[in-house]
Coordinates of C-alpha atoms and ligand atoms in Angstrom, one line a residue:
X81 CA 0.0 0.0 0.0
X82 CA 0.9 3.4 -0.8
X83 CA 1.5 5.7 2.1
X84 CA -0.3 9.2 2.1
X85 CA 1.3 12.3 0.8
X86 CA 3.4 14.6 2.5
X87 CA 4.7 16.6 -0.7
X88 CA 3.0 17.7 -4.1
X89 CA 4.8 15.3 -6.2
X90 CA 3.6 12.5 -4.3
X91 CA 0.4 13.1 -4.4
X92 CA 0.5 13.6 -8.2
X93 CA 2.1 10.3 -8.7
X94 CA -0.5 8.7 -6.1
X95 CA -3.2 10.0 -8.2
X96 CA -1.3 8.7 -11.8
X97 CA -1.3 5.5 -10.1
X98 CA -5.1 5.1 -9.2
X99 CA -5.9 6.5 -13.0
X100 CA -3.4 3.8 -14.4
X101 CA -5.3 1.2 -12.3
X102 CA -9.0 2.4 -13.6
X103 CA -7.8 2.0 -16.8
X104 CA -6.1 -1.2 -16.2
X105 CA -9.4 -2.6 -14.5
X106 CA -12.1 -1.3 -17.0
X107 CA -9.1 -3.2 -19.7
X108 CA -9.5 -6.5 -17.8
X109 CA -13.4 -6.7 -17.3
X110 CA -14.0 -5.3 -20.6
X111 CA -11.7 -8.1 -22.6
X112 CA -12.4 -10.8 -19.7
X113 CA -16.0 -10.5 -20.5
X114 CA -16.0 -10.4 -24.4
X115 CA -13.2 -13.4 -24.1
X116 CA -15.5 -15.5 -21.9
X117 CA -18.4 -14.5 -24.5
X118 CA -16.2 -15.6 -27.5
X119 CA -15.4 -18.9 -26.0
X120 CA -19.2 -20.0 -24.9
X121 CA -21.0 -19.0 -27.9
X122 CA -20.2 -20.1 -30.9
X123 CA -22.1 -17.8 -33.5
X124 CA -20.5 -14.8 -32.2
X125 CA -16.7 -16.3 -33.4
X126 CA -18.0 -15.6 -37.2
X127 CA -19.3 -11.9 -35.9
X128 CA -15.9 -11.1 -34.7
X129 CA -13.3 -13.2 -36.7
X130 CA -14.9 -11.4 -40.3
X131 CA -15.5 -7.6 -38.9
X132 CA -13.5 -5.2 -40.4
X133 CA -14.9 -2.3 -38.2
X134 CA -14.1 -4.5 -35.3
X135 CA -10.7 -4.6 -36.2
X136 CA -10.4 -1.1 -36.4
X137 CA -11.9 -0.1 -32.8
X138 CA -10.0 -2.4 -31.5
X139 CA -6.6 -1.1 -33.0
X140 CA -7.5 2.7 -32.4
X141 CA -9.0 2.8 -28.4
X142 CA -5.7 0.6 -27.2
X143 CA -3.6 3.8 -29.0
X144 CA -5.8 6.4 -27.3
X145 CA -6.0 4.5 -24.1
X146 CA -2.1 4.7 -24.2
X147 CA -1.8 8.2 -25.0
X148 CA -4.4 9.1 -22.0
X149 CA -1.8 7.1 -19.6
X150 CA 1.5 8.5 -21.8
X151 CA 1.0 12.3 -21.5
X152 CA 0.4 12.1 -17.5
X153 CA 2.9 10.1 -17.1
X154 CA 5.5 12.1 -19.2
X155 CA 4.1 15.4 -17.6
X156 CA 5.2 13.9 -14.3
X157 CA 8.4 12.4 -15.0
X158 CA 9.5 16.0 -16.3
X159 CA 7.8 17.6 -13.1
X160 CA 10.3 15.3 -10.8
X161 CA 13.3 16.1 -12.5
X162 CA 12.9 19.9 -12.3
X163 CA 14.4 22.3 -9.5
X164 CA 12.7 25.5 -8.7
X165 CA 14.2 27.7 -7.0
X166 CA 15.7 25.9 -4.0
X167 CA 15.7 28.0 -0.9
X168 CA 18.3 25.4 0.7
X169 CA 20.5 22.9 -0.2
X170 CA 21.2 19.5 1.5
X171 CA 24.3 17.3 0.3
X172 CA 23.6 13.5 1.3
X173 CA 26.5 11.2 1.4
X174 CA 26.2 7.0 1.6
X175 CA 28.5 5.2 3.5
X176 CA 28.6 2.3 4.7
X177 CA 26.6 1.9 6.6
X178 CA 25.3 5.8 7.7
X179 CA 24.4 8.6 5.6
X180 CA 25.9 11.9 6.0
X181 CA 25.1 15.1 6.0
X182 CA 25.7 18.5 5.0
X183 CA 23.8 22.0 4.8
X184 CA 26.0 23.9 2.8
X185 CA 24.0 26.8 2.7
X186 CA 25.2 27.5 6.8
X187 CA 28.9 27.3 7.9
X188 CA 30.3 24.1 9.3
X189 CA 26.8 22.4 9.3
X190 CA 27.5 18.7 8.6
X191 CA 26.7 15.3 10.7
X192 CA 26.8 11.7 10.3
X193 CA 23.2 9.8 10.8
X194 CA 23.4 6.5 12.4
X195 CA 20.4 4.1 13.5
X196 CA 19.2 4.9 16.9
X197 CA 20.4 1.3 19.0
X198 CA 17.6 -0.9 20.3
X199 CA 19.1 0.0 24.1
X200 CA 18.8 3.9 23.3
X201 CA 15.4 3.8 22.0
X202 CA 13.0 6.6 23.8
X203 CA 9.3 7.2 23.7
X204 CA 10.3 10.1 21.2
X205 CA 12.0 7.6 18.9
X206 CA 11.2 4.8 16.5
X207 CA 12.8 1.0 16.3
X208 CA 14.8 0.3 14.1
X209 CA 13.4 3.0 11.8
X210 CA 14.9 6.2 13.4
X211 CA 18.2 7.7 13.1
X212 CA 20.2 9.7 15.8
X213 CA 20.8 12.8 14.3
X214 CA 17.5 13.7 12.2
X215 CA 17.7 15.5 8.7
X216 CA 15.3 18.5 9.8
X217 CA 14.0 20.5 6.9
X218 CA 11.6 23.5 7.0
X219 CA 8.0 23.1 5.5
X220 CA 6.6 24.4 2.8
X221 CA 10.6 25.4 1.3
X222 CA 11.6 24.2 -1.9
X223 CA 15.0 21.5 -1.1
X224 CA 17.1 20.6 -3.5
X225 CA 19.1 17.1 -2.4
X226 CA 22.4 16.3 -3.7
X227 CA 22.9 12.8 -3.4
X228 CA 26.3 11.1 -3.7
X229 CA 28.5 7.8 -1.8
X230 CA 31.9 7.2 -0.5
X231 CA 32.6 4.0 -0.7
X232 CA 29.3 1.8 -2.9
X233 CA 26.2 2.2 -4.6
X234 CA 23.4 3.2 -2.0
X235 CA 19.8 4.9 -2.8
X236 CA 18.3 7.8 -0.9
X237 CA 14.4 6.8 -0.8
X238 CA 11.8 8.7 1.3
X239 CA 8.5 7.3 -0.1
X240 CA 6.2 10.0 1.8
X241 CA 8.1 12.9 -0.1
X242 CA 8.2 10.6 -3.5
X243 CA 12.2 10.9 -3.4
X244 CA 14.7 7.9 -4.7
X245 CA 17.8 8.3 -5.9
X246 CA 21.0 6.9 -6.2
X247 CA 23.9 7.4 -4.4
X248 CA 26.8 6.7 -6.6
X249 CA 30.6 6.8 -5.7
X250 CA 32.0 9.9 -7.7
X251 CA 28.6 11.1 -9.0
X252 CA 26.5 13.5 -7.4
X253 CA 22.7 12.7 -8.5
X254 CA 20.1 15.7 -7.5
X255 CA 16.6 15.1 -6.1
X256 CA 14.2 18.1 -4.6
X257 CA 11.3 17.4 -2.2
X258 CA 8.8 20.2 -0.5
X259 CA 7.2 19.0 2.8
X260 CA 4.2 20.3 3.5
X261 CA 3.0 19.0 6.6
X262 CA 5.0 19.1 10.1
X263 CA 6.4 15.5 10.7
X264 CA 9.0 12.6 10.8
X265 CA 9.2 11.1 7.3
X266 CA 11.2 7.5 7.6
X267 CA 12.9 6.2 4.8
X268 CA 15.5 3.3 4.1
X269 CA 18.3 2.8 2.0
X270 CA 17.3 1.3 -1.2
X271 CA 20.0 -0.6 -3.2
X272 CA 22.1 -3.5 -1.7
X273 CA 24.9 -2.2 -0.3
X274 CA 26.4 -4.7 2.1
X275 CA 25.9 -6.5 5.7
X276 CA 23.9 -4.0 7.4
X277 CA 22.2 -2.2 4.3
X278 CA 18.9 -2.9 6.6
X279 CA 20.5 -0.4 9.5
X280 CA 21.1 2.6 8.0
X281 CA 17.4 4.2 7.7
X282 CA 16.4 7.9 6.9
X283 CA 14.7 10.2 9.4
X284 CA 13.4 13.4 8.1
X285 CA 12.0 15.5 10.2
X286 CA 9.6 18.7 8.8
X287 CA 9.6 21.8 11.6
X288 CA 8.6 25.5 10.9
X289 CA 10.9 27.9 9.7
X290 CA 11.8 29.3 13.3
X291 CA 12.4 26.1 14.8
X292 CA 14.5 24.9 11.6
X293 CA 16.9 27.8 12.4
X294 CA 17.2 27.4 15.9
X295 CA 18.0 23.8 15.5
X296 CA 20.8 25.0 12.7
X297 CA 21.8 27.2 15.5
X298 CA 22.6 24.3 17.8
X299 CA 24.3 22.6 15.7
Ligands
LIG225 CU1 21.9 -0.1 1.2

């Protein structure tokens, strides 16, 4: 199951999905039901094996059926690769096996993020999900995520801000998310990356502006 929403993107892509699935449904009952007439009467065969007009309708909807799920789809996948504007900039590195961070934007503002151990766990953390030091970005801000690895391949994934990418040794791949709702977003890393590529999980946390900077401050 898809989880809900917590940036624009997502939520486009949520809605893509359920049209793609409508489609795919009314495709199924549609074909199911004229395949199961086909095969239990047998005067409809001549009907449909000598109609030329059949043949047509049935080549022409399945290309406007595909062009109804192409132009969302392509519409979207240029939508996720665009940057506007970033107010701040966050450079995520892999390693194994914690992700680091920096905030380049702000002087000397860089930390490591390692999975919060079972004997440290508090009612204000998560097992096995939650990190020690917390990514915290402001709402409603336009980020722009530069993602990269020191040592092998690992993959940035937040699924409630629609975000995946790779982390790749010597490459730096760029993402952008915008949180709109105050929250903890968990992620995990996302490519096979060694023995403990299940312990390195990412915690973003979503705060107001004010609270973003005085956390920067603290750091
Ligand atoms: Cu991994």
């Amino acid at each position: 199951m898809l989880q809900n929403a917590a940036s624009p993107l997502i939520e486009q892509l949520i809605f893509f999905h359920n049209h793609a699935i409508t489609i795919l449904i009314l495709i199924i009952s549609i074909v199911g039901f004229n395949l199961f007439k086909t095969t239990t009467n047998k005067n409809i065969n001549v009907l449909i094996l000598e109609s030329q007009s059949l043949e047509l309708f049935w080549t022409i909807v399945p290309a406007v059926i595909l062009l109804f799920i192409g132009f969302p789809s392509i519409r979207l996948l240029y939508l996720l690769d665009e940057i506007y504007n970033p107010l701040i900039t966050i450079k995520t590195i892999g390693h194994q096996w914690y992700w680091s961070y920096e905030y380049s934007d702000f002087l000397n503002v860089e930390f490591d993020a390692y999975i919060t151990p079972n004997n440290e766990i508090t009612e204000r953390s998560f097992r096995l999900i939650d990190v020690d030091n917390r990514t915290v970005v402001p709402i409603n801000t336009q980020i722009r995520n530069l993602i990269t690895a020191a040592d092998v391949l690992h993959s940035w994934t937040v699924p409630r801000l629609g975000v995946k990418a790779d982390a790749v040794p010597g490459r730096l791949n760029q993402i952008r998310f915008y949180v709109n709702q105050v929250g903890v977003f968990f992620g995990q890393c996302s490519e096979i990356c060694g023995a403990n590529h299940r312990f390195i999980p990412i915690s973003i946390e979503s705060t107001i502006p004010k609270q973003f900077i005085s956390w920067i401050k603290r750091l």
